[in-house]
């Protein structure tokens, strides 16, 4: 996808509100989803009436429920046909010369190399195009403006005739990345000259920047006026997990250090307010291995009651890396590769533990749960089974009612079943659990 500096940016008008039910059900059937009971249930879900706050109900003749757990999946089913149509115009186009056939490298996990095929296709008058899509938000990359204009009108007509979807003329546009930014999934990007070539410059989009800043400001206000010590601990955990989430998502933007540095500068006044400044210290203890690894070297880190407050401005750009095609949840081999790669860097579980501290327990206890998960590499101390948000339990080696000892050395993480076995006293219960 080099030198494709024109972007066809199409916005579908009210996509989730205008999906054709009959067309969607036919697409599911053609994809191989032919369980009639499931199709019937899906039809009832789609046609369920919409109820408003005043109790009135309106019949639902088209569209999918916005915010529903199925909406993203259904959007992929609807636009799957569009993806393949775009691919057929260039990526899947066959060439007559046998010597330039695609090279299959899926066994090495590298996918299919079509470089020679594309080189041959560029000698023709075909319009080169590649689509990048998430749900109903997609962009089509083209080599020149004339191709982009033709593709724009072709896509508009195809969506209307085949999927009965209209585009928003006001929001849809053709963008020259050499002169303008194009936004996608919270990022904005363009290309800039560097020597004899063009490179990508990407930022957080303006909307995402102000939305993120507003969210962090709201959490800081809650830390500023806590309802008690436990509430303060929960709010600091929420703030830290939010910062980690922002960093993990936006770190692939090339100008992320500049953007979040600006955000940190704009927010520093909140930390200097009288209510918060007297509680913030420069020294404290970092119990979490993850936090220590990612933020331990930062001079911007601060502490409230010895609990770290992660700096939003401490971030470096990280190049996005393509995953091997073998790594996926749909095959046994792919699942094994995922499990083999799991370690204390499982950010999703770490974030879950940070966001869900155990109520009525000490700050030390909740910090040590996080540290233990990292140290045990996400596995049960006894059975070595992978810990999840559902089966994770924290066990006191010396009973808590005797010593109230929440230190790191007195705790281990185990699965729920192992935890029941440790505390079981009845022989029948022990035999059953074993």
Short mmCIF file of C-alpha atoms in Angstrom, two decimals:
data_model
loop_
_atom_site.label_atom_id
_atom_site.label_comp_id
_atom_site.label_asym_id
_atom_site.label_seq_id
_atom_site.Cartn_x
_atom_site.Cartn_y
_atom_site.Cartn_z
CA UNK A 1 0.00 0.00 0.00
CA UNK A 2 2.89 2.40 -0.71
CA UNK A 3 2.30 5.77 -2.44
CA UNK A 4 -1.50 5.52 -2.14
CA UNK A 5 -1.96 9.10 -1.00
CA UNK A 6 -5.62 9.63 -1.92
CA UNK A 7 -8.31 8.40 0.45
CA UNK A 8 -11.97 7.84 -0.41
CA UNK A 9 -13.73 8.52 2.88
CA UNK A 10 -17.38 7.40 2.69
CA UNK A 11 -19.83 7.90 5.54
CA UNK A 12 -22.95 5.72 5.35
CA UNK A 13 -26.03 7.68 6.38
CA UNK A 14 -27.49 6.16 9.56
CA UNK A 15 -25.92 2.76 8.87
CA UNK A 16 -27.24 0.92 11.95
CA UNK A 17 -30.70 2.46 11.46
CA UNK A 18 -31.04 1.55 7.77
CA UNK A 19 -29.79 -2.03 7.44
CA UNK A 20 -32.31 -4.12 5.47
CA UNK A 21 -33.52 -7.05 7.59
CA UNK A 22 -34.35 -9.31 4.65
CA UNK A 23 -31.00 -8.60 2.96
CA UNK A 24 -29.11 -9.30 6.21
CA UNK A 25 -30.85 -12.65 6.79
CA UNK A 26 -30.13 -13.69 3.18
CA UNK A 27 -26.46 -12.76 3.66
CA UNK A 28 -26.29 -14.89 6.81
CA UNK A 29 -27.76 -17.82 4.88
CA UNK A 30 -25.29 -17.40 2.01
CA UNK A 31 -22.38 -17.32 4.48
CA UNK A 32 -23.36 -20.80 5.70
CA UNK A 33 -25.39 -19.84 8.80
CA UNK A 34 -28.31 -22.15 7.99
CA UNK A 35 -29.71 -23.10 11.37
CA UNK A 36 -33.36 -22.12 10.87
CA UNK A 37 -33.97 -21.71 14.61
CA UNK A 38 -31.05 -19.28 14.87
CA UNK A 39 -32.21 -17.38 11.77
CA UNK A 40 -35.70 -17.13 13.31
CA UNK A 41 -34.30 -15.80 16.60
CA UNK A 42 -32.17 -13.24 14.73
CA UNK A 43 -35.25 -12.12 12.77
CA UNK A 44 -37.19 -11.57 16.01
CA UNK A 45 -34.28 -9.63 17.56
CA UNK A 46 -34.06 -7.37 14.52
CA UNK A 47 -37.82 -6.77 14.35
CA UNK A 48 -38.30 -6.21 18.09
CA UNK A 49 -40.16 -2.88 18.62
CA UNK A 50 -38.30 0.12 20.02
CA UNK A 51 -39.65 1.37 23.34
CA UNK A 52 -39.09 4.99 24.44
CA UNK A 53 -38.95 6.44 27.95
CA UNK A 54 -42.59 7.52 27.82
CA UNK A 55 -43.67 3.92 27.18
CA UNK A 56 -44.55 4.32 23.50
CA UNK A 57 -43.45 1.59 21.10
CA UNK A 58 -42.54 1.90 17.43
CA UNK A 59 -42.34 -0.99 15.00
CA UNK A 60 -38.85 -1.73 13.74
CA UNK A 61 -38.92 -2.43 9.99
CA UNK A 62 -35.20 -1.91 9.35
CA UNK A 63 -31.91 -1.32 11.17
CA UNK A 64 -29.99 -3.10 13.93
CA UNK A 65 -30.08 -2.17 17.64
CA UNK A 66 -27.40 0.47 18.28
CA UNK A 67 -25.14 -0.38 21.19
CA UNK A 68 -26.26 -4.02 21.11
CA UNK A 69 -23.66 -6.76 21.48
CA UNK A 70 -24.58 -8.11 18.04
CA UNK A 71 -24.36 -4.82 16.16
CA UNK A 72 -20.65 -5.06 15.26
CA UNK A 73 -20.99 -8.67 14.15
CA UNK A 74 -24.05 -7.87 12.05
CA UNK A 75 -22.30 -4.86 10.48
CA UNK A 76 -19.46 -7.16 9.39
CA UNK A 77 -21.96 -9.57 7.83
CA UNK A 78 -23.69 -6.73 5.95
CA UNK A 79 -20.48 -5.17 4.60
CA UNK A 80 -18.61 -8.44 3.99
CA UNK A 81 -20.04 -8.45 0.46
CA UNK A 82 -18.72 -4.90 -0.06
CA UNK A 83 -15.22 -5.94 1.13
CA UNK A 84 -15.08 -8.74 -1.42
CA UNK A 85 -16.32 -6.47 -4.19
CA UNK A 86 -13.52 -3.99 -3.49
CA UNK A 87 -10.98 -6.85 -3.34
CA UNK A 88 -12.22 -8.22 -6.68
CA UNK A 89 -11.42 -4.89 -8.36
CA UNK A 90 -7.70 -5.17 -7.60
CA UNK A 91 -6.39 -7.50 -4.87
CA UNK A 92 -8.11 -10.65 -6.18
CA UNK A 93 -7.71 -9.80 -9.87
CA UNK A 94 -6.00 -12.67 -11.69
CA UNK A 95 -3.09 -12.20 -14.07
CA UNK A 96 -2.39 -14.37 -17.09
CA UNK A 97 1.35 -14.76 -16.54
CA UNK A 98 2.02 -17.86 -14.43
CA UNK A 99 5.41 -16.60 -13.22
CA UNK A 100 3.80 -13.85 -11.12
CA UNK A 101 1.31 -15.99 -9.23
CA UNK A 102 0.96 -15.22 -5.48
CA UNK A 103 3.41 -17.03 -3.18
CA UNK A 104 1.71 -18.86 -0.30
CA UNK A 105 3.60 -18.27 2.96
CA UNK A 106 0.81 -19.11 5.37
CA UNK A 107 2.78 -22.05 6.78
CA UNK A 108 5.37 -19.59 8.11
CA UNK A 109 2.57 -17.37 9.40
CA UNK A 110 3.38 -14.62 6.86
CA UNK A 111 0.24 -14.82 4.71
CA UNK A 112 0.31 -14.62 0.91
CA UNK A 113 2.91 -12.54 -0.95
CA UNK A 114 1.24 -10.83 -3.95
CA UNK A 115 4.02 -8.34 -4.73
CA UNK A 116 4.76 -9.68 -8.21
CA UNK A 117 1.05 -9.93 -9.01
CA UNK A 118 0.50 -6.26 -8.11
CA UNK A 119 3.55 -5.25 -10.13
CA UNK A 120 2.02 -6.88 -13.21
CA UNK A 121 -1.42 -5.36 -12.53
CA UNK A 122 0.06 -1.85 -12.37
CA UNK A 123 0.98 -2.18 -16.04
CA UNK A 124 -2.75 -2.30 -16.85
CA UNK A 125 -5.34 0.49 -16.71
CA UNK A 126 -7.01 -0.96 -13.62
CA UNK A 127 -7.61 1.34 -10.66
CA UNK A 128 -5.46 0.27 -7.68
CA UNK A 129 -7.40 0.28 -4.42
CA UNK A 130 -7.29 -1.19 -0.93
CA UNK A 131 -9.99 -0.97 1.72
CA UNK A 132 -9.47 -0.70 5.49
CA UNK A 133 -12.67 -1.13 7.51
CA UNK A 134 -13.91 -1.34 11.09
CA UNK A 135 -17.70 -1.89 11.33
CA UNK A 136 -19.28 0.82 9.13
CA UNK A 137 -16.21 3.09 9.24
CA UNK A 138 -13.95 2.45 6.24
CA UNK A 139 -11.46 4.10 3.92
CA UNK A 140 -10.36 3.19 0.40
CA UNK A 141 -6.78 4.09 -0.52
CA UNK A 142 -6.02 5.03 -4.15
CA UNK A 143 -2.97 6.11 -6.16
CA UNK A 144 -4.30 9.27 -7.83
CA UNK A 145 -7.25 11.67 -7.73
CA UNK A 146 -8.94 10.56 -10.96
CA UNK A 147 -9.08 6.97 -9.70
CA UNK A 148 -10.38 8.17 -6.32
CA UNK A 149 -13.23 10.13 -7.94
CA UNK A 150 -14.32 7.14 -10.04
CA UNK A 151 -14.11 4.80 -7.06
CA UNK A 152 -16.14 7.24 -4.93
CA UNK A 153 -19.10 7.21 -7.35
CA UNK A 154 -18.79 3.46 -7.99
CA UNK A 155 -18.96 2.74 -4.24
CA UNK A 156 -21.89 5.11 -3.76
CA UNK A 157 -23.89 3.38 -6.50
CA UNK A 158 -22.93 -0.14 -5.38
CA UNK A 159 -23.97 0.47 -1.74
CA UNK A 160 -27.30 1.92 -2.87
CA UNK A 161 -28.18 -0.79 -5.39
CA UNK A 162 -26.85 -3.87 -3.62
CA UNK A 163 -27.28 -3.04 0.09
CA UNK A 164 -29.92 -0.26 -0.10
CA UNK A 165 -27.65 2.07 1.90
CA UNK A 166 -27.28 5.79 1.18
CA UNK A 167 -24.13 7.77 1.84
CA UNK A 168 -23.92 11.17 3.53
CA UNK A 169 -22.81 13.62 0.82
CA UNK A 170 -21.80 16.20 3.46
CA UNK A 171 -19.52 13.85 5.42
CA UNK A 172 -18.15 11.79 2.52
CA UNK A 173 -15.11 13.19 0.76
CA UNK A 174 -11.87 12.51 -1.11
CA UNK A 175 -8.76 13.47 0.88
CA UNK A 176 -5.27 14.14 -0.46
CA UNK A 177 -3.04 12.94 2.39
CA UNK A 178 -0.22 15.20 1.23
CA UNK A 179 -2.20 18.30 2.14
CA UNK A 180 -4.96 17.23 4.56
CA UNK A 181 -5.53 14.98 7.54
CA UNK A 182 -7.85 11.98 7.33
CA UNK A 183 -9.48 10.64 10.54
CA UNK A 184 -10.00 6.99 11.41
CA UNK A 185 -10.89 5.33 14.75
CA UNK A 186 -9.69 8.23 16.91
CA UNK A 187 -6.54 8.95 14.88
CA UNK A 188 -5.83 11.57 12.24
CA UNK A 189 -3.08 11.03 9.69
CA UNK A 190 -1.38 12.58 6.69
CA UNK A 191 1.90 12.10 4.82
CA UNK A 192 4.84 14.50 4.97
CA UNK A 193 8.07 14.64 2.91
CA UNK A 194 11.26 13.27 4.44
CA UNK A 195 14.21 13.33 2.09
CA UNK A 196 13.19 11.62 -1.14
CA UNK A 197 10.17 9.83 0.32
CA UNK A 198 6.89 10.41 2.10
CA UNK A 199 6.25 9.19 5.63
CA UNK A 200 3.10 9.02 7.78
CA UNK A 201 2.47 11.61 10.50
CA UNK A 202 -0.38 10.65 12.84
CA UNK A 203 -1.98 12.31 15.87
CA UNK A 204 -4.91 11.68 18.18
CA UNK A 205 -7.92 13.17 16.41
CA UNK A 206 -9.30 16.43 17.85
CA UNK A 207 -12.54 14.80 19.03
CA UNK A 208 -10.71 11.92 20.71
CA UNK A 209 -8.24 14.35 22.34
CA UNK A 210 -10.92 16.48 24.00
CA UNK A 211 -13.05 13.45 24.89
CA UNK A 212 -10.06 11.75 26.55
CA UNK A 213 -9.03 14.90 28.41
CA UNK A 214 -12.59 15.43 29.65
CA UNK A 215 -12.77 11.85 30.94
CA UNK A 216 -9.49 12.17 32.86
CA UNK A 217 -10.54 15.53 34.33
CA UNK A 218 -13.75 13.97 35.62
CA UNK A 219 -11.86 11.13 37.36
CA UNK A 220 -9.38 13.61 38.91
CA UNK A 221 -12.32 15.57 40.35
CA UNK A 222 -13.52 12.36 41.98
CA UNK A 223 -10.03 11.73 43.43
CA UNK A 224 -10.02 15.33 44.65
CA UNK A 225 -13.23 14.85 46.64
CA UNK A 226 -13.31 11.15 47.69
CA UNK A 227 -16.10 9.66 49.82
CA UNK A 228 -13.56 7.80 51.93
CA UNK A 229 -10.21 5.99 51.78
CA UNK A 230 -11.57 2.98 49.89
CA UNK A 231 -13.34 5.23 47.40
CA UNK A 232 -10.09 7.15 46.86
CA UNK A 233 -8.23 3.88 46.19
CA UNK A 234 -10.86 2.82 43.64
CA UNK A 235 -10.78 6.18 41.86
CA UNK A 236 -6.96 6.16 41.65
CA UNK A 237 -7.16 2.62 40.25
CA UNK A 238 -9.73 3.81 37.71
CA UNK A 239 -7.52 6.76 36.73
CA UNK A 240 -4.46 4.51 36.31
CA UNK A 241 -6.31 1.92 34.24
CA UNK A 242 -7.70 4.70 32.03
CA UNK A 243 -4.19 6.10 31.47
CA UNK A 244 -2.87 2.60 30.64
CA UNK A 245 -5.75 2.07 28.19
CA UNK A 246 -5.10 5.42 26.48
CA UNK A 247 -1.39 4.66 26.16
CA UNK A 248 -1.91 1.12 24.85
CA UNK A 249 -4.41 2.26 22.20
CA UNK A 250 -2.89 5.54 20.98
CA UNK A 251 0.81 4.66 21.24
CA UNK A 252 0.95 3.75 17.52
CA UNK A 253 0.38 7.43 16.61
CA UNK A 254 3.73 8.88 15.53
CA UNK A 255 3.09 12.18 17.39
CA UNK A 256 1.68 10.58 20.55
CA UNK A 257 4.41 12.07 22.79
CA UNK A 258 3.55 15.57 21.60
CA UNK A 259 -0.22 15.08 21.92
CA UNK A 260 -0.22 13.58 25.41
CA UNK A 261 2.53 15.97 26.51
CA UNK A 262 0.18 18.81 25.58
CA UNK A 263 -2.66 17.10 27.45
CA UNK A 264 -0.47 16.72 30.56
CA UNK A 265 0.44 20.43 30.36
CA UNK A 266 -3.22 21.44 30.08
CA UNK A 267 -4.17 19.28 33.07
CA UNK A 268 -1.31 20.08 35.45
CA UNK A 269 -3.31 22.88 37.07
CA UNK A 270 -5.77 20.31 38.47
CA UNK A 271 -2.97 18.53 40.37
CA UNK A 272 -1.73 21.84 41.81
CA UNK A 273 -5.08 22.73 43.38
CA UNK A 274 -5.08 23.06 47.17
CA UNK A 275 -7.30 20.01 47.78
CA UNK A 276 -4.99 17.68 45.84
CA UNK A 277 -1.51 19.26 46.02
CA UNK A 278 -1.07 18.60 49.75
CA UNK A 279 -1.86 14.89 49.29
CA UNK A 280 0.43 14.31 46.28
CA UNK A 281 3.97 13.16 47.05
CA UNK A 282 7.00 12.54 44.84
CA UNK A 283 8.02 9.39 46.68
CA UNK A 284 6.19 6.13 47.18
CA UNK A 285 6.26 2.40 46.52
CA UNK A 286 5.38 0.68 43.22
CA UNK A 287 4.24 -2.86 44.00
CA UNK A 288 3.06 -3.76 40.50
CA UNK A 289 5.69 -5.24 38.19
CA UNK A 290 3.77 -3.98 35.15
CA UNK A 291 3.64 -0.38 36.43
CA UNK A 292 7.27 -0.57 37.53
CA UNK A 293 8.34 -1.78 34.09
CA UNK A 294 6.28 0.74 32.09
CA UNK A 295 6.43 3.83 34.33
CA UNK A 296 9.10 3.19 37.00
CA UNK A 297 11.71 5.35 35.27
CA UNK A 298 9.43 8.34 34.83
CA UNK A 299 10.18 11.48 36.84
CA UNK A 300 6.56 12.56 36.28
CA UNK A 301 5.06 9.81 38.44
CA UNK A 302 3.43 10.94 41.70
CA UNK A 303 1.89 9.16 44.70
CA UNK A 304 -1.21 9.57 46.85
CA UNK A 305 -1.08 7.57 50.08
CA UNK A 306 1.89 5.70 48.54
CA UNK A 307 -0.28 4.61 45.61
CA UNK A 308 1.18 5.58 42.19
CA UNK A 309 -0.62 8.10 40.00
CA UNK A 310 0.47 7.34 36.44
CA UNK A 311 1.64 10.27 34.24
CA UNK A 312 -0.45 10.74 31.09
CA UNK A 313 2.46 12.48 29.33
CA UNK A 314 4.96 9.62 29.78
CA UNK A 315 4.62 7.72 26.51
CA UNK A 316 6.68 6.84 23.44
CA UNK A 317 5.57 5.95 19.93
CA UNK A 318 5.52 2.23 19.15
CA UNK A 319 5.46 0.90 15.60
CA UNK A 320 2.34 -1.20 14.91
CA UNK A 321 3.32 -4.80 14.21
CA UNK A 322 1.27 -7.26 12.18
CA UNK A 323 0.41 -10.48 14.00
CA UNK A 324 1.10 -13.87 12.45
CA UNK A 325 -1.90 -15.23 10.59
CA UNK A 326 -1.65 -18.45 12.61
CA UNK A 327 -2.39 -16.59 15.88
CA UNK A 328 -6.17 -16.61 16.25
CA UNK A 329 -8.91 -17.96 18.51
CA UNK A 330 -10.62 -20.00 15.78
CA UNK A 331 -8.12 -22.88 15.57
CA UNK A 332 -6.56 -25.17 18.17
CA UNK A 333 -3.07 -24.26 16.96
CA UNK A 334 -3.91 -20.53 17.12
CA UNK A 335 -5.24 -20.81 20.68
CA UNK A 336 -2.06 -22.60 21.78
CA UNK A 337 0.06 -19.79 20.34
CA UNK A 338 -2.02 -17.22 22.26
CA UNK A 339 -1.62 -19.14 25.52
CA UNK A 340 2.13 -19.58 24.97
CA UNK A 341 2.52 -15.84 24.55
CA UNK A 342 0.56 -14.96 27.68
CA UNK A 343 2.69 -13.50 30.46
CA UNK A 344 2.55 -10.78 33.07
CA UNK A 345 2.10 -8.38 30.13
CA UNK A 346 -1.55 -9.44 29.72
CA UNK A 347 -2.75 -5.84 29.84
CA UNK A 348 -6.44 -6.72 29.71
CA UNK A 349 -6.37 -8.77 32.94
CA UNK A 350 -4.08 -6.27 34.64
CA UNK A 351 -6.51 -3.51 33.73
CA UNK A 352 -9.45 -5.61 35.01
CA UNK A 353 -7.72 -6.14 38.38
CA UNK A 354 -6.91 -2.42 38.63
CA UNK A 355 -10.46 -1.39 37.79
CA UNK A 356 -12.06 -3.90 40.18
CA UNK A 357 -10.35 -3.71 43.57
CA UNK A 358 -11.83 -5.86 46.33
CA UNK A 359 -14.04 -3.64 48.47
CA UNK A 360 -13.41 -3.32 52.21
CA UNK A 361 -9.82 -4.54 51.75
CA UNK A 362 -6.61 -2.58 52.22
CA UNK A 363 -4.71 -0.75 49.53
CA UNK A 364 -1.77 -3.13 50.16
CA UNK A 365 -4.00 -6.15 49.45
CA UNK A 366 -5.26 -4.77 46.13
CA UNK A 367 -1.79 -3.69 45.01
CA UNK A 368 -0.39 -7.13 45.83
CA UNK A 369 -3.13 -8.86 43.80
CA UNK A 370 -1.82 -6.97 40.78
CA UNK A 371 1.82 -7.78 41.54
CA UNK A 372 1.07 -11.47 42.13
CA UNK A 373 -0.76 -11.78 38.83
CA UNK A 374 2.35 -10.47 37.06
CA UNK A 375 4.74 -12.62 39.10
CA UNK A 376 2.69 -15.79 38.54
CA UNK A 377 2.42 -14.97 34.81
CA UNK A 378 -1.36 -15.14 34.99
CA UNK A 379 -1.43 -18.73 36.25
CA UNK A 380 -2.80 -20.43 39.36
CA UNK A 381 -0.02 -21.03 41.92
CA UNK A 382 -1.16 -24.63 42.49
CA UNK A 383 -2.71 -25.98 39.27
CA UNK A 384 -0.93 -23.70 36.75
CA UNK A 385 -4.34 -23.10 35.10
CA UNK A 386 -4.80 -19.71 33.41
CA UNK A 387 -6.51 -17.21 35.70
CA UNK A 388 -9.49 -15.28 34.35
CA UNK A 389 -11.67 -12.47 35.67
CA UNK A 390 -14.22 -15.14 36.68
CA UNK A 391 -12.08 -17.75 38.48
CA UNK A 392 -9.37 -15.58 40.10
CA UNK A 393 -9.16 -15.82 43.90
CA UNK A 394 -6.56 -14.35 46.30
CA UNK A 395 -5.67 -16.68 49.22
CA UNK A 396 -4.03 -15.75 52.55
CA UNK A 397 -1.37 -18.33 53.49
CA UNK A 398 -1.62 -17.33 57.15
CA UNK A 399 -5.38 -16.87 57.79
CA UNK A 400 -6.46 -13.25 57.58
CA UNK A 401 -8.62 -13.42 60.72
CA UNK A 402 -5.50 -14.25 62.76
CA UNK A 403 -2.96 -11.69 61.59
CA UNK A 404 -4.66 -9.27 59.16
CA UNK A 405 -1.48 -9.78 57.13
CA UNK A 406 -1.97 -8.51 53.54
CA UNK A 407 1.73 -8.55 52.66
CA UNK A 408 2.99 -9.89 49.34
CA UNK A 409 4.61 -12.95 50.96
CA UNK A 410 1.36 -13.98 52.65
CA UNK A 411 -0.74 -14.06 49.46
CA UNK A 412 -1.09 -16.35 46.46
CA UNK A 413 -3.46 -16.30 43.49
CA UNK A 414 -5.40 -19.48 42.77
CA UNK A 415 -8.47 -20.55 40.82
CA UNK A 416 -11.86 -20.70 42.51
CA UNK A 417 -11.86 -24.51 42.58
CA UNK A 418 -8.38 -24.69 44.16
CA UNK A 419 -9.44 -22.06 46.71
CA UNK A 420 -12.45 -24.18 47.72
CA UNK A 421 -10.16 -27.22 48.01
CA UNK A 422 -7.72 -25.37 50.30
CA UNK A 423 -10.51 -24.43 52.71
CA UNK A 424 -12.42 -27.72 52.47
CA UNK A 425 -12.51 -29.87 55.63
CA UNK A 426 -15.07 -32.55 54.77
CA UNK A 427 -13.50 -35.65 53.15
CA UNK A 428 -16.37 -36.10 50.68
CA UNK A 429 -16.05 -32.49 49.52
CA UNK A 430 -12.27 -32.90 49.14
CA UNK A 431 -12.66 -36.10 47.11
CA UNK A 432 -15.24 -34.40 44.87
CA UNK A 433 -13.04 -31.38 44.23
CA UNK A 434 -9.94 -33.54 43.65
#
